[in-house]
């Protein structure tokens, strides 16, 4: 059986295909999961999949996950656990083409081994956790590294946009976080792997890849001033920084342009502190304080 | 001429970088769906990392770096010639909100030099937190560093708006504080911690009538400077244990003494002892999460200093070889916690996995456990260390390659 998927993080399309395969008793090795390669034109409609590629979710129920959970009832004969749904919802967002096959194989095995997922040493379970971990990390980095820039407001609410490049198809999963945090402003997060928008009533999501854009925000300068000065050159530890803030994220971080210079000058700055040592004379206000103290004690 | 906002931001963030904490987690869960701006979830987010490897989660600034105190280790001491600046309350509020909206930060960590009096300074800081919460309905994270000797009423008010309050104990011993920070009084700092603990307890008492007001939901923390005086690690860890026990602090931060511009000449201008700081944090973790006693951790060390080459758990295991090897298929959780190379998470997955199978070395590999590190200390279905645990040179298997020393 050949299954063609849009493969842009939409859980519904995989679930539907997996349900069909399972009810027809098709073994995992006979299912060929293929990714549709299609071209999007920027303003046109997207894929022909009947799980609409552009959908809206009402506030509170957030985006797909909650809806997916409600509908994820397979035929009575089929067994899924809530842990399975929770994990595969994440894994499907991964960009590795093997994810569909792995998730289906797990679904298949789950029918005879109900506690399969509880065994972290099973190779398939391990692989699933590997995908989930990578997706979670990417979601976490998105929450951390999206940088909003202010743009022309269309109402009395302030408006912001951000360009971000995630590794996986995580925009729909991560957008509710921004909704919870930035409820009082309009915002759009545009990425090559789908975009999200919030104008106060509904969270909108599109699977279509967006194009990068440049936008200036004056606050970025203040932020750079902060970044440069909170850094302690005497504690330079570049590898620790890079493991948490890998270079692939740098190009969309306003502060990252400063990094090479800060690293280069760190040694020099520390040496200068040593050479200068302490100045001979304390500032005038210190001397004033001192004399006030002695006055008081007399 | 008045300095621009950018210039003052540069001065007042430079002055704030010696405060180690940047935590923004462990507070109450809030969000902006019912209005306002901001949210806090179970764990904080590090929005950037500086090239010193430290996370930037909060806008960490001083309200002012003018200070009437003259603490030798501090960049802002009155006798230092650093440039001085001051923010108005509105400027701090504006910066916090604008930084927050751009997703640079989780919130504000505000500290200050002491101007006029402790109460005056504290009042100004409380006003900033209060404006953020009440005028601007800000729901992000706020950490206030309280001012020593400020009145209990002001601290209590601060607690209504802040997620976390902290007061620095500064140095691990009272004698150290008296020598280097003559205007600070350790007993008053501890009294202030005690009062805050009492308040936190009071506010968390259950009530039948209505919901209690939120009060310092992320608790209190403190910081001590490491390496500015000769205190050994055993004493430092003992001080921490007593602080954790008496005042139920969430965290004690250790800050390696770091050279500062225009340093006082009573202090060594040394390279900050970063590895020592790291080992102290590891020992602190063993105490808080792994069931170790402070005395156990340093018992094998004659000078009371942690081994810089080995992490404290490994050093302890090498001193206590009679406790090993441990059978990962049978040992209790508490025993597994003490195996070098096993963390809280890997112990949990071992416990889960062994309900389904007898664990072999390959299972540990799949659980992402460093087999090289744990092998001498464990027994699995297909592995026994035989004599490995008794080898005299076991330490060499773990100790890092010798490195050329760098001066400064």
XYZ file of C-alpha atoms in Angstrom:
706
model
C 0.000 0.000 0.000
C 1.380 3.354 -0.980
C 0.505 6.385 1.152
C 1.270 9.904 -0.005
C 1.471 12.508 2.720
C 1.983 16.220 2.741
C 4.284 15.618 5.689
C 4.265 19.108 7.158
C 3.526 18.199 10.734
C -0.210 17.580 10.297
C -1.028 14.687 12.615
C -4.480 14.187 11.148
C -3.295 13.082 7.717
C -0.980 10.427 9.158
C -3.565 9.234 11.669
C -6.142 8.794 8.936
C -3.803 6.776 6.730
C -2.531 4.706 9.655
C -6.060 3.951 10.782
C -6.997 2.786 7.290
C -3.923 0.575 7.015
C -4.455 -0.939 10.439
C -8.136 -1.717 9.937
C -7.202 -3.411 6.673
C -4.599 -5.442 8.507
C -1.690 -4.275 6.359
C 1.628 -5.160 7.936
C 4.108 -2.318 8.426
C 6.552 -3.704 5.892
C 3.931 -3.460 3.147
C 3.112 0.204 3.723
C 5.162 2.600 1.667
C 5.050 6.057 3.226
C 5.915 8.670 0.603
C 6.209 12.415 0.974
C 4.402 14.557 -1.539
C 6.761 17.052 -3.098
C 4.700 19.940 -4.205
C 5.259 23.534 -5.025
C 3.352 26.175 -3.187
C 2.644 29.498 -4.711
C 2.686 32.041 -1.979
C -0.926 33.142 -1.933
C -2.559 30.116 -3.506
C -4.339 27.279 -1.823
C -2.185 24.500 -0.519
C -2.342 20.760 -0.785
C -5.328 18.809 -1.933
C -5.377 16.672 1.173
C -8.835 16.551 2.673
C -7.449 17.272 6.123
C -7.327 20.923 5.250
C -3.816 22.279 5.230
C -5.032 25.649 6.384
C -7.109 25.426 9.470
C -8.178 27.474 12.387
C -8.419 26.501 15.974
C -10.525 28.329 18.473
C -8.903 29.850 21.479
C -8.315 27.453 24.330
C -8.529 24.275 22.317
C -5.333 25.571 20.726
C -4.246 24.033 17.433
C -4.345 20.456 16.234
C -3.288 18.359 19.239
C -6.463 18.650 21.278
C -8.705 18.063 18.303
C -6.571 15.194 17.194
C -6.842 13.587 20.576
C -10.613 13.823 20.534
C -10.826 12.125 17.162
C -8.115 9.592 17.643
C -10.511 6.781 18.296
C -9.611 3.926 16.010
C -11.957 1.075 15.338
C -12.961 -0.676 18.565
C -10.616 -3.501 17.728
C -7.623 -1.177 17.514
C -5.718 -0.191 20.612
C -3.928 3.079 21.257
C -2.815 4.503 24.565
C -2.832 8.188 25.401
C 0.946 8.015 25.726
C 1.149 6.718 22.170
C -0.876 9.644 20.850
C 1.079 12.154 22.862
C 4.419 10.842 21.619
C 3.473 10.311 17.986
C 1.900 13.767 17.758
C 5.362 15.081 18.479
C 7.235 12.553 16.339
C 5.122 13.333 13.268
C 6.449 16.912 13.437
C 9.993 15.640 12.918
C 11.568 16.271 9.528
C 12.990 12.742 9.182
C 11.128 10.866 6.403
C 11.296 7.625 8.407
C 8.949 8.918 11.101
C 5.709 7.687 9.480
C 6.971 4.166 9.107
C 8.288 4.058 12.675
C 5.036 5.366 14.153
C 2.979 2.872 12.161
C 5.233 -0.018 13.173
C 4.783 0.998 16.811
C 1.023 1.218 16.339
C 1.062 -2.255 14.809
C 3.154 -3.755 17.616
C 1.070 -1.974 20.236
C -1.910 -4.147 19.250
C -0.236 -7.238 20.677
C 2.110 -5.608 23.228
C -0.024 -3.161 25.177
C 2.815 -2.062 27.419
C 5.316 -1.670 24.625
C 5.830 2.034 25.277
C 6.741 1.462 28.915
C 9.934 -0.315 27.904
C 12.489 2.399 27.199
C 15.081 -0.151 26.061
C 13.056 -1.383 23.054
C 14.787 -0.174 19.866
C 11.600 1.216 18.245
C 10.510 2.905 21.464
C 13.997 4.319 21.820
C 13.869 5.643 18.259
C 10.487 7.232 18.935
C 11.834 8.922 22.037
C 14.784 10.128 19.973
C 12.464 11.857 17.489
C 10.307 13.289 20.256
C 13.329 14.622 22.077
C 14.608 16.377 18.997
C 11.166 17.885 18.288
C 10.780 19.024 21.906
C 14.192 20.634 21.793
C 13.324 22.437 18.590
C 10.034 23.643 20.118
C 11.913 24.839 23.146
C 14.435 26.696 20.991
C 11.598 28.293 19.078
C 10.107 29.618 22.312
C 13.536 30.965 23.191
C 14.842 32.334 19.906
C 11.867 33.836 18.097
C 12.553 37.574 18.015
C 9.580 39.842 17.402
C 10.017 43.110 15.551
C 7.445 45.839 15.842
C 5.567 46.781 12.731
C 2.742 49.132 11.704
C -0.307 48.453 13.849
C -3.680 48.110 12.146
C -5.735 48.594 15.290
C -5.073 49.955 18.769
C -3.253 46.698 19.486
C 0.465 46.788 18.815
C 1.695 44.547 16.001
C 4.823 42.396 15.774
C 6.270 39.950 13.275
C 9.044 37.391 13.509
C 10.980 35.313 11.005
C 12.194 32.001 12.361
C 13.735 28.840 10.883
C 12.838 25.727 12.857
C 14.365 22.336 12.172
C 11.051 20.478 12.308
C 7.378 21.174 11.538
C 6.622 22.586 14.949
C 4.913 25.926 14.323
C 1.366 24.689 14.957
C 2.463 22.880 18.133
C 4.395 25.861 19.495
C 2.078 28.710 18.517
C -0.256 28.292 21.542
C 2.677 29.193 23.780
C 2.962 32.572 22.062
C -0.788 33.007 22.267
C -0.693 32.457 26.028
C 2.218 34.831 26.434
C 1.477 37.654 24.026
C -2.292 37.822 24.279
C -2.514 41.607 24.103
C -0.638 42.140 20.844
C -1.054 41.082 17.213
C 1.717 38.852 15.955
C 2.810 36.693 13.066
C 5.558 34.106 13.182
C 6.637 33.219 9.647
C 8.860 30.223 8.884
C 9.771 28.043 5.898
C 7.861 25.245 7.657
C 4.549 27.020 8.155
C 3.359 30.205 9.846
C 1.135 31.238 12.724
C -0.779 34.436 13.378
C -2.725 35.870 16.305
C -5.015 38.871 16.264
C -6.758 38.373 19.561
C -9.560 35.974 18.701
C -8.222 32.948 16.890
C -4.892 31.334 16.281
C -4.387 31.008 12.525
C -1.988 28.541 11.038
C -0.761 27.903 7.526
C 1.415 25.028 6.338
C 2.738 26.961 3.354
C 6.412 27.943 3.473
C 6.901 31.667 3.986
C 9.615 33.829 2.445
C 12.213 35.550 4.627
C 11.983 39.300 5.166
C 14.089 42.010 6.744
C 12.686 44.397 9.301
C 14.353 46.937 11.552
C 13.406 47.429 15.163
C 15.129 50.077 17.255
C 14.860 48.028 20.421
C 17.328 45.559 18.918
C 20.094 48.103 19.554
C 19.233 48.326 23.229
C 19.101 44.559 23.403
C 22.557 44.329 21.838
C 23.879 46.840 24.363
C 22.486 44.646 27.117
C 23.890 41.443 25.624
C 27.386 42.901 25.245
C 27.476 44.194 28.800
C 25.982 41.270 30.682
C 28.779 39.117 29.261
C 31.700 38.592 31.640
C 34.926 38.395 29.594
C 36.770 36.801 32.518
C 34.559 33.710 32.173
C 34.788 33.136 28.431
C 33.362 29.679 27.628
C 32.458 29.567 23.982
C 31.616 25.866 23.746
C 29.037 26.133 26.532
C 27.350 28.957 24.647
C 27.362 27.127 21.330
C 25.928 23.900 22.660
C 22.867 25.800 23.865
C 22.728 28.398 21.103
C 23.953 26.538 17.999
C 25.206 28.600 15.110
C 22.271 27.608 12.892
C 20.066 29.947 14.942
C 22.440 32.893 14.859
C 21.349 34.518 11.659
C 17.941 35.410 13.057
C 19.205 36.599 16.442
C 19.960 40.314 16.555
C 22.519 39.858 19.324
C 24.518 37.187 17.498
C 26.340 39.685 15.282
C 28.267 40.783 18.382
C 29.535 37.340 19.335
C 32.780 37.157 17.273
C 33.934 40.546 18.537
C 33.072 39.771 22.154
C 35.067 36.549 21.981
C 38.005 38.195 20.252
C 38.313 41.043 22.761
C 37.637 39.054 25.926
C 41.269 38.290 26.702
C 42.358 41.834 26.067
C 39.698 43.230 28.362
C 40.686 40.921 31.202
C 44.348 41.809 30.763
C 43.483 45.501 30.873
C 41.633 45.007 34.162
C 44.781 43.465 35.586
C 47.134 46.062 34.266
C 45.074 48.962 35.434
C 44.618 47.536 38.926
C 42.935 49.902 41.342
C 43.062 53.631 40.961
C 44.897 55.542 43.614
C 42.122 57.859 44.555
C 38.533 57.052 45.410
C 35.817 59.184 43.816
C 34.734 62.381 45.509
C 31.419 61.046 46.740
C 33.190 58.190 48.529
C 35.363 60.708 50.347
C 32.254 62.727 51.193
C 30.585 59.591 52.587
C 33.634 58.859 54.673
C 33.781 62.288 56.195
C 30.057 62.164 56.929
C 30.614 58.855 58.741
C 33.418 60.201 60.838
C 31.379 63.329 61.650
C 28.592 61.099 62.862
C 30.787 58.921 64.982
C 32.347 61.895 66.699
C 25.395 65.903 30.237
C 22.818 63.259 31.012
C 23.743 59.854 29.650
C 21.416 58.324 27.060
C 19.227 55.367 27.931
C 21.535 53.089 25.945
C 24.622 54.323 27.812
C 22.960 53.821 31.149
C 21.729 50.383 30.138
C 25.332 49.489 29.296
C 26.607 50.674 32.693
C 23.818 49.145 34.745
C 23.909 45.756 33.051
C 27.691 45.635 33.264
C 27.264 46.266 36.986
C 24.718 43.460 37.329
C 26.627 40.621 35.727
C 28.249 39.400 38.929
C 24.912 38.131 40.181
C 24.867 34.504 39.139
C 21.174 33.710 39.204
C 19.165 33.893 36.044
C 16.522 31.366 37.001
C 12.967 32.059 35.947
C 11.394 28.724 36.781
C 9.424 27.207 39.596
C 6.890 29.950 39.999
C 3.092 29.894 39.764
C 1.582 29.217 36.339
C 0.053 32.283 34.719
C -0.737 33.554 31.253
C -2.271 36.447 29.371
C -5.415 34.756 28.068
C -7.513 36.718 30.537
C -5.682 39.962 29.707
C -2.359 41.631 30.276
C 1.015 40.603 28.979
C 3.142 37.607 29.751
C 3.145 34.074 31.039
C 5.120 31.774 33.261
C 5.154 28.018 32.831
C 6.787 25.327 34.866
C 10.259 25.858 33.502
C 11.872 29.115 32.521
C 13.347 29.769 29.104
C 16.889 30.848 28.320
C 16.446 33.339 25.518
C 20.111 33.768 24.727
C 23.522 32.672 25.864
C 26.443 35.017 26.332
C 29.904 33.880 25.197
C 30.616 33.091 28.856
C 28.192 30.185 28.427
C 25.701 31.638 30.867
C 22.055 31.768 30.076
C 20.247 35.059 29.608
C 16.727 34.605 30.770
C 15.992 37.850 32.554
C 16.761 41.500 32.066
C 19.304 41.616 34.862
C 20.079 45.218 35.740
C 20.744 47.518 38.619
C 18.379 50.370 39.308
C 21.480 52.371 40.161
C 25.125 51.547 40.731
C 25.669 54.441 43.112
C 26.214 52.829 46.477
C 26.995 54.053 49.975
C 28.497 50.685 50.931
C 32.127 49.856 50.352
C 32.293 46.063 49.964
C 35.760 45.139 48.732
C 34.645 42.471 46.211
C 31.980 44.606 44.576
C 32.325 46.549 41.348
C 29.889 49.133 42.691
C 31.553 49.816 46.041
C 31.687 53.491 46.866
C 35.468 53.687 46.578
C 35.494 52.376 42.984
C 35.921 54.717 40.051
C 33.467 52.955 37.747
C 31.074 55.130 35.824
C 27.812 55.663 37.684
C 24.274 55.860 36.395
C 20.688 55.584 37.505
C 17.435 54.525 35.898
C 14.125 56.079 36.779
C 11.378 53.648 37.783
C 9.565 54.324 34.496
C 12.648 53.531 32.450
C 13.068 50.128 34.088
C 9.386 49.401 33.515
C 9.624 50.488 29.874
C 12.738 48.425 29.166
C 11.236 45.335 30.776
C 8.017 45.539 28.798
C 9.642 46.362 25.467
C 12.244 43.610 25.844
C 9.523 41.215 26.868
C 7.328 41.989 23.851
C 10.207 41.178 21.531
C 10.677 37.833 23.280
C 14.197 38.672 24.444
C 13.460 37.830 28.088
C 11.271 36.030 30.629
C 11.129 39.030 32.914
C 13.142 41.281 35.193
C 15.866 40.653 37.746
C 16.314 43.935 39.534
C 19.043 44.695 41.974
C 20.485 47.978 43.135
C 23.268 49.820 44.852
C 22.119 51.434 48.067
C 21.347 55.107 47.830
C 20.312 57.411 50.680
C 19.055 54.568 52.859
C 18.096 50.924 52.626
C 14.409 51.730 52.926
C 14.515 54.457 50.279
C 16.225 52.106 47.826
C 13.898 49.225 48.554
C 10.872 51.501 48.169
C 11.981 52.499 44.684
C 12.453 48.882 43.682
C 9.071 47.858 45.041
C 7.512 50.686 43.065
C 8.953 49.251 39.839
C 7.574 45.782 40.539
C 4.238 47.233 41.615
C 3.918 49.354 38.463
C 4.734 46.386 36.276
C 2.062 44.285 37.936
C -0.686 46.784 38.627
C -0.332 49.499 35.986
C 0.787 47.299 33.110
C -0.712 43.957 34.117
C 2.647 42.281 33.522
C 2.480 38.544 34.175
C 6.070 37.566 33.417
C 8.746 36.792 35.987
C 10.118 39.291 38.507
C 13.081 38.669 40.779
C 13.976 41.398 43.252
C 17.173 41.481 45.175
C 16.182 42.834 48.557
C 18.290 45.442 50.243
C 19.981 44.527 53.523
C 18.443 46.311 56.504
C 15.286 47.260 54.576
C 12.185 47.186 56.757
C 10.119 44.000 56.998
C 7.020 45.831 55.750
C 8.753 46.742 52.487
C 10.000 43.193 52.002
C 6.494 41.927 52.547
C 5.128 44.341 49.957
C 7.841 43.279 47.520
C 6.728 39.689 47.997
C 3.259 40.493 46.700
C 4.658 41.479 43.297
C 7.843 39.465 42.911
C 8.122 35.803 41.976
C 11.368 35.485 43.837
C 13.200 37.501 46.450
C 16.827 37.050 47.316
C 19.375 38.564 49.605
C 23.060 37.831 49.219
C 24.874 36.199 52.077
C 27.959 37.341 50.126
C 30.645 35.220 51.776
C 30.502 31.786 53.337
C 31.625 32.880 56.801
C 30.625 35.734 59.072
C 34.252 36.638 59.541
C 34.596 36.982 55.778
C 31.631 39.332 55.567
C 32.927 41.446 58.418
C 36.360 41.707 56.836
C 35.309 42.491 53.268
C 31.884 44.093 53.655
C 32.174 46.056 56.895
C 28.767 47.747 56.550
C 26.909 44.464 56.115
C 25.836 42.374 59.109
C 25.482 38.631 58.538
C 23.120 38.219 61.472
C 20.766 40.822 59.975
C 20.902 39.146 56.575
C 19.939 35.868 58.228
C 17.221 37.538 60.232
C 15.794 38.915 57.021
C 15.846 35.428 55.457
C 14.140 34.029 58.530
C 11.411 36.653 58.441
C 10.814 36.009 54.774
C 10.581 32.280 55.345
C 8.017 32.909 58.046
C 5.974 35.138 55.742
C 6.095 32.560 52.965
C 4.871 29.913 55.394
C 2.109 32.185 56.616
C 0.863 32.910 53.113
C 0.879 29.257 52.158
C -1.248 28.165 55.088
C -4.521 26.816 53.750
C -7.596 28.889 54.344
C -11.263 27.999 54.140
C -12.538 31.400 53.177
C -10.790 32.553 50.018
C -7.723 32.080 47.962
C -4.575 33.384 49.526
C -2.732 36.177 47.832
C 0.238 35.094 45.806
C 3.426 35.621 47.776
C 6.928 34.978 46.392
C 5.800 31.823 44.568
C 9.353 30.995 43.432
C 10.720 31.304 46.964
C 13.965 32.868 48.089
C 17.567 32.312 47.101
C 20.989 33.682 47.934
C 24.479 33.934 46.546
C 27.965 33.595 47.958
C 31.260 34.522 46.407
C 33.814 31.767 46.063
C 37.527 32.352 46.078
C 37.649 35.892 47.435
C 38.812 34.558 50.801
C 40.446 31.340 51.973
C 37.295 29.449 53.079
C 37.402 25.774 52.069
C 34.688 23.846 50.258
C 33.609 21.850 53.303
C 32.836 25.106 55.134
C 31.087 26.582 52.098
C 28.881 23.521 51.654
C 28.195 23.450 55.389
C 26.985 27.065 55.198
C 24.738 26.194 52.273
C 23.272 23.183 54.028
C 22.443 25.320 57.020
C 20.833 27.954 54.771
C 18.775 25.340 52.947
C 17.693 23.821 56.223
C 16.954 26.927 58.255
C 15.419 29.176 55.631
C 14.227 26.636 53.079
C 16.020 28.497 50.288
C 15.303 27.288 46.782
C 18.873 27.824 45.668
C 22.254 28.895 46.924
C 24.266 30.322 44.042
C 28.031 30.178 44.016
C 29.780 32.940 42.165
C 33.447 32.460 41.367
C 35.192 35.675 42.333
C 35.952 37.376 39.088
C 38.300 40.249 38.340
C 36.416 43.530 38.122
C 37.441 46.876 36.695
C 39.097 49.106 39.288
C 39.370 46.239 41.742
C 40.167 46.779 45.381
C 43.754 45.961 46.228
C 42.836 43.876 49.274
C 41.658 41.118 46.933
C 43.548 38.785 44.634
C 43.143 39.559 40.940
C 42.828 35.949 40.007
C 41.364 33.985 37.177
C 37.873 33.113 38.437
C 37.926 29.559 39.867
C 35.312 28.279 37.439
C 35.973 24.569 37.917
C 35.757 24.941 41.653
C 32.456 26.754 41.248
C 31.238 23.901 39.015
C 32.265 21.250 41.567
C 30.461 23.143 44.311
C 27.285 23.157 42.247
C 27.672 19.416 41.674
C 28.124 18.821 45.408
C 25.140 21.079 46.116
C 23.106 18.901 43.725
C 24.242 15.698 45.461
C 23.025 17.183 48.704
C 19.674 18.348 47.387
C 18.689 15.593 44.956
C 20.815 12.504 45.537
C 20.500 11.939 49.269
C 24.107 12.747 50.175
C 25.141 14.443 53.385
C 27.555 17.336 53.104
C 29.922 15.604 55.510
C 30.046 12.504 53.291
C 30.937 14.487 50.209
C 33.993 16.091 51.718
C 34.916 13.363 54.223
C 37.689 11.895 52.091
C 39.360 15.242 51.470
C 42.012 16.246 53.946
C 42.034 19.955 53.189
C 38.250 20.116 52.895
C 38.519 21.045 49.210
C 36.642 19.137 46.509
C 38.717 17.274 43.945
C 38.946 19.545 40.911
C 39.724 16.687 38.526
C 36.805 14.422 39.386
C 33.174 15.143 39.965
C 32.270 14.787 43.639
C 30.147 11.664 43.195
C 32.920 9.814 41.407
C 35.438 10.983 44.007
C 33.119 9.716 46.755
C 32.677 6.348 45.005
C 36.436 5.871 44.698
C 36.762 6.538 48.422
C 33.958 4.092 49.219
C 34.695 1.150 46.971
C 33.281 -1.360 49.415
C 29.820 -0.148 48.395
C 30.328 -1.327 44.814
C 29.625 -2.953 42.439
C 25.876 -2.365 42.475
C 23.513 -4.722 40.663
C 21.383 -2.507 38.395
C 18.776 -5.265 38.170
C 18.161 -5.346 41.907
C 19.511 -2.304 43.709
C 17.197 0.247 45.331
C 16.737 3.671 43.866
C 18.755 5.306 46.654
C 21.674 2.992 45.946
C 21.510 3.603 42.195
C 21.563 7.347 42.860
C 25.042 6.881 44.260
C 26.502 5.216 41.178
C 28.805 7.611 39.293
C 27.394 8.247 35.849
C 23.757 7.674 36.772
C 21.590 10.761 37.051
C 18.075 11.136 38.417
C 16.571 10.593 34.966
C 18.663 7.583 33.999
C 17.907 5.934 37.341
C 14.212 6.403 36.628
C 14.491 4.838 33.176
C 16.529 1.939 34.591
C 13.798 1.293 37.122
C 11.167 1.358 34.374
C 13.127 -0.794 31.962
C 13.956 -3.488 34.465
C 10.306 -4.237 35.026
C 10.294 -5.685 31.520
C 13.681 -7.310 31.108
C 16.924 -8.266 32.797
C 19.213 -5.378 31.942
C 22.343 -5.960 29.919
C 25.064 -3.531 28.944
C 23.423 -2.933 25.545
C 20.237 -1.853 27.319
C 22.216 0.774 29.177
C 23.628 1.994 25.873
C 20.102 2.393 24.557
C 19.133 4.306 27.677
C 21.937 6.724 26.776
C 23.957 5.896 29.881
C 27.724 6.347 29.589
C 28.815 2.732 29.868
C 32.485 3.629 30.105
C 31.784 5.624 33.219
C 29.417 3.253 35.034
C 31.038 -0.093 34.138
C 33.478 -0.338 37.064
C 30.655 0.265 39.514
C 27.818 -1.972 38.316
C 26.758 -5.529 37.671
C 24.368 -6.314 34.813
C 23.079 -9.592 33.446
C 26.121 -9.903 31.199
C 28.757 -7.896 33.048
C 30.650 -8.030 36.338
C 33.599 -5.750 36.920
C 35.547 -8.562 38.663
C 38.689 -6.822 39.756
C 38.136 -3.480 38.082
C 36.667 -1.921 41.199
C 39.749 -2.938 43.176
C 42.278 -1.583 40.772
C 44.618 0.825 42.440
C 44.797 2.987 39.340
C 41.034 3.290 38.900
C 41.292 7.002 39.442
C 43.554 7.365 36.416
C 40.834 5.884 34.217
C 38.727 8.917 34.957
C 41.080 11.755 35.697
C 41.464 14.197 32.811
C 44.658 14.428 30.786
C 47.149 16.749 32.388
C 46.929 20.187 30.900
C 49.464 22.925 30.681
C 48.700 25.572 33.227
C 47.689 28.965 32.018
C 48.560 31.928 34.133
C 45.533 34.155 34.459
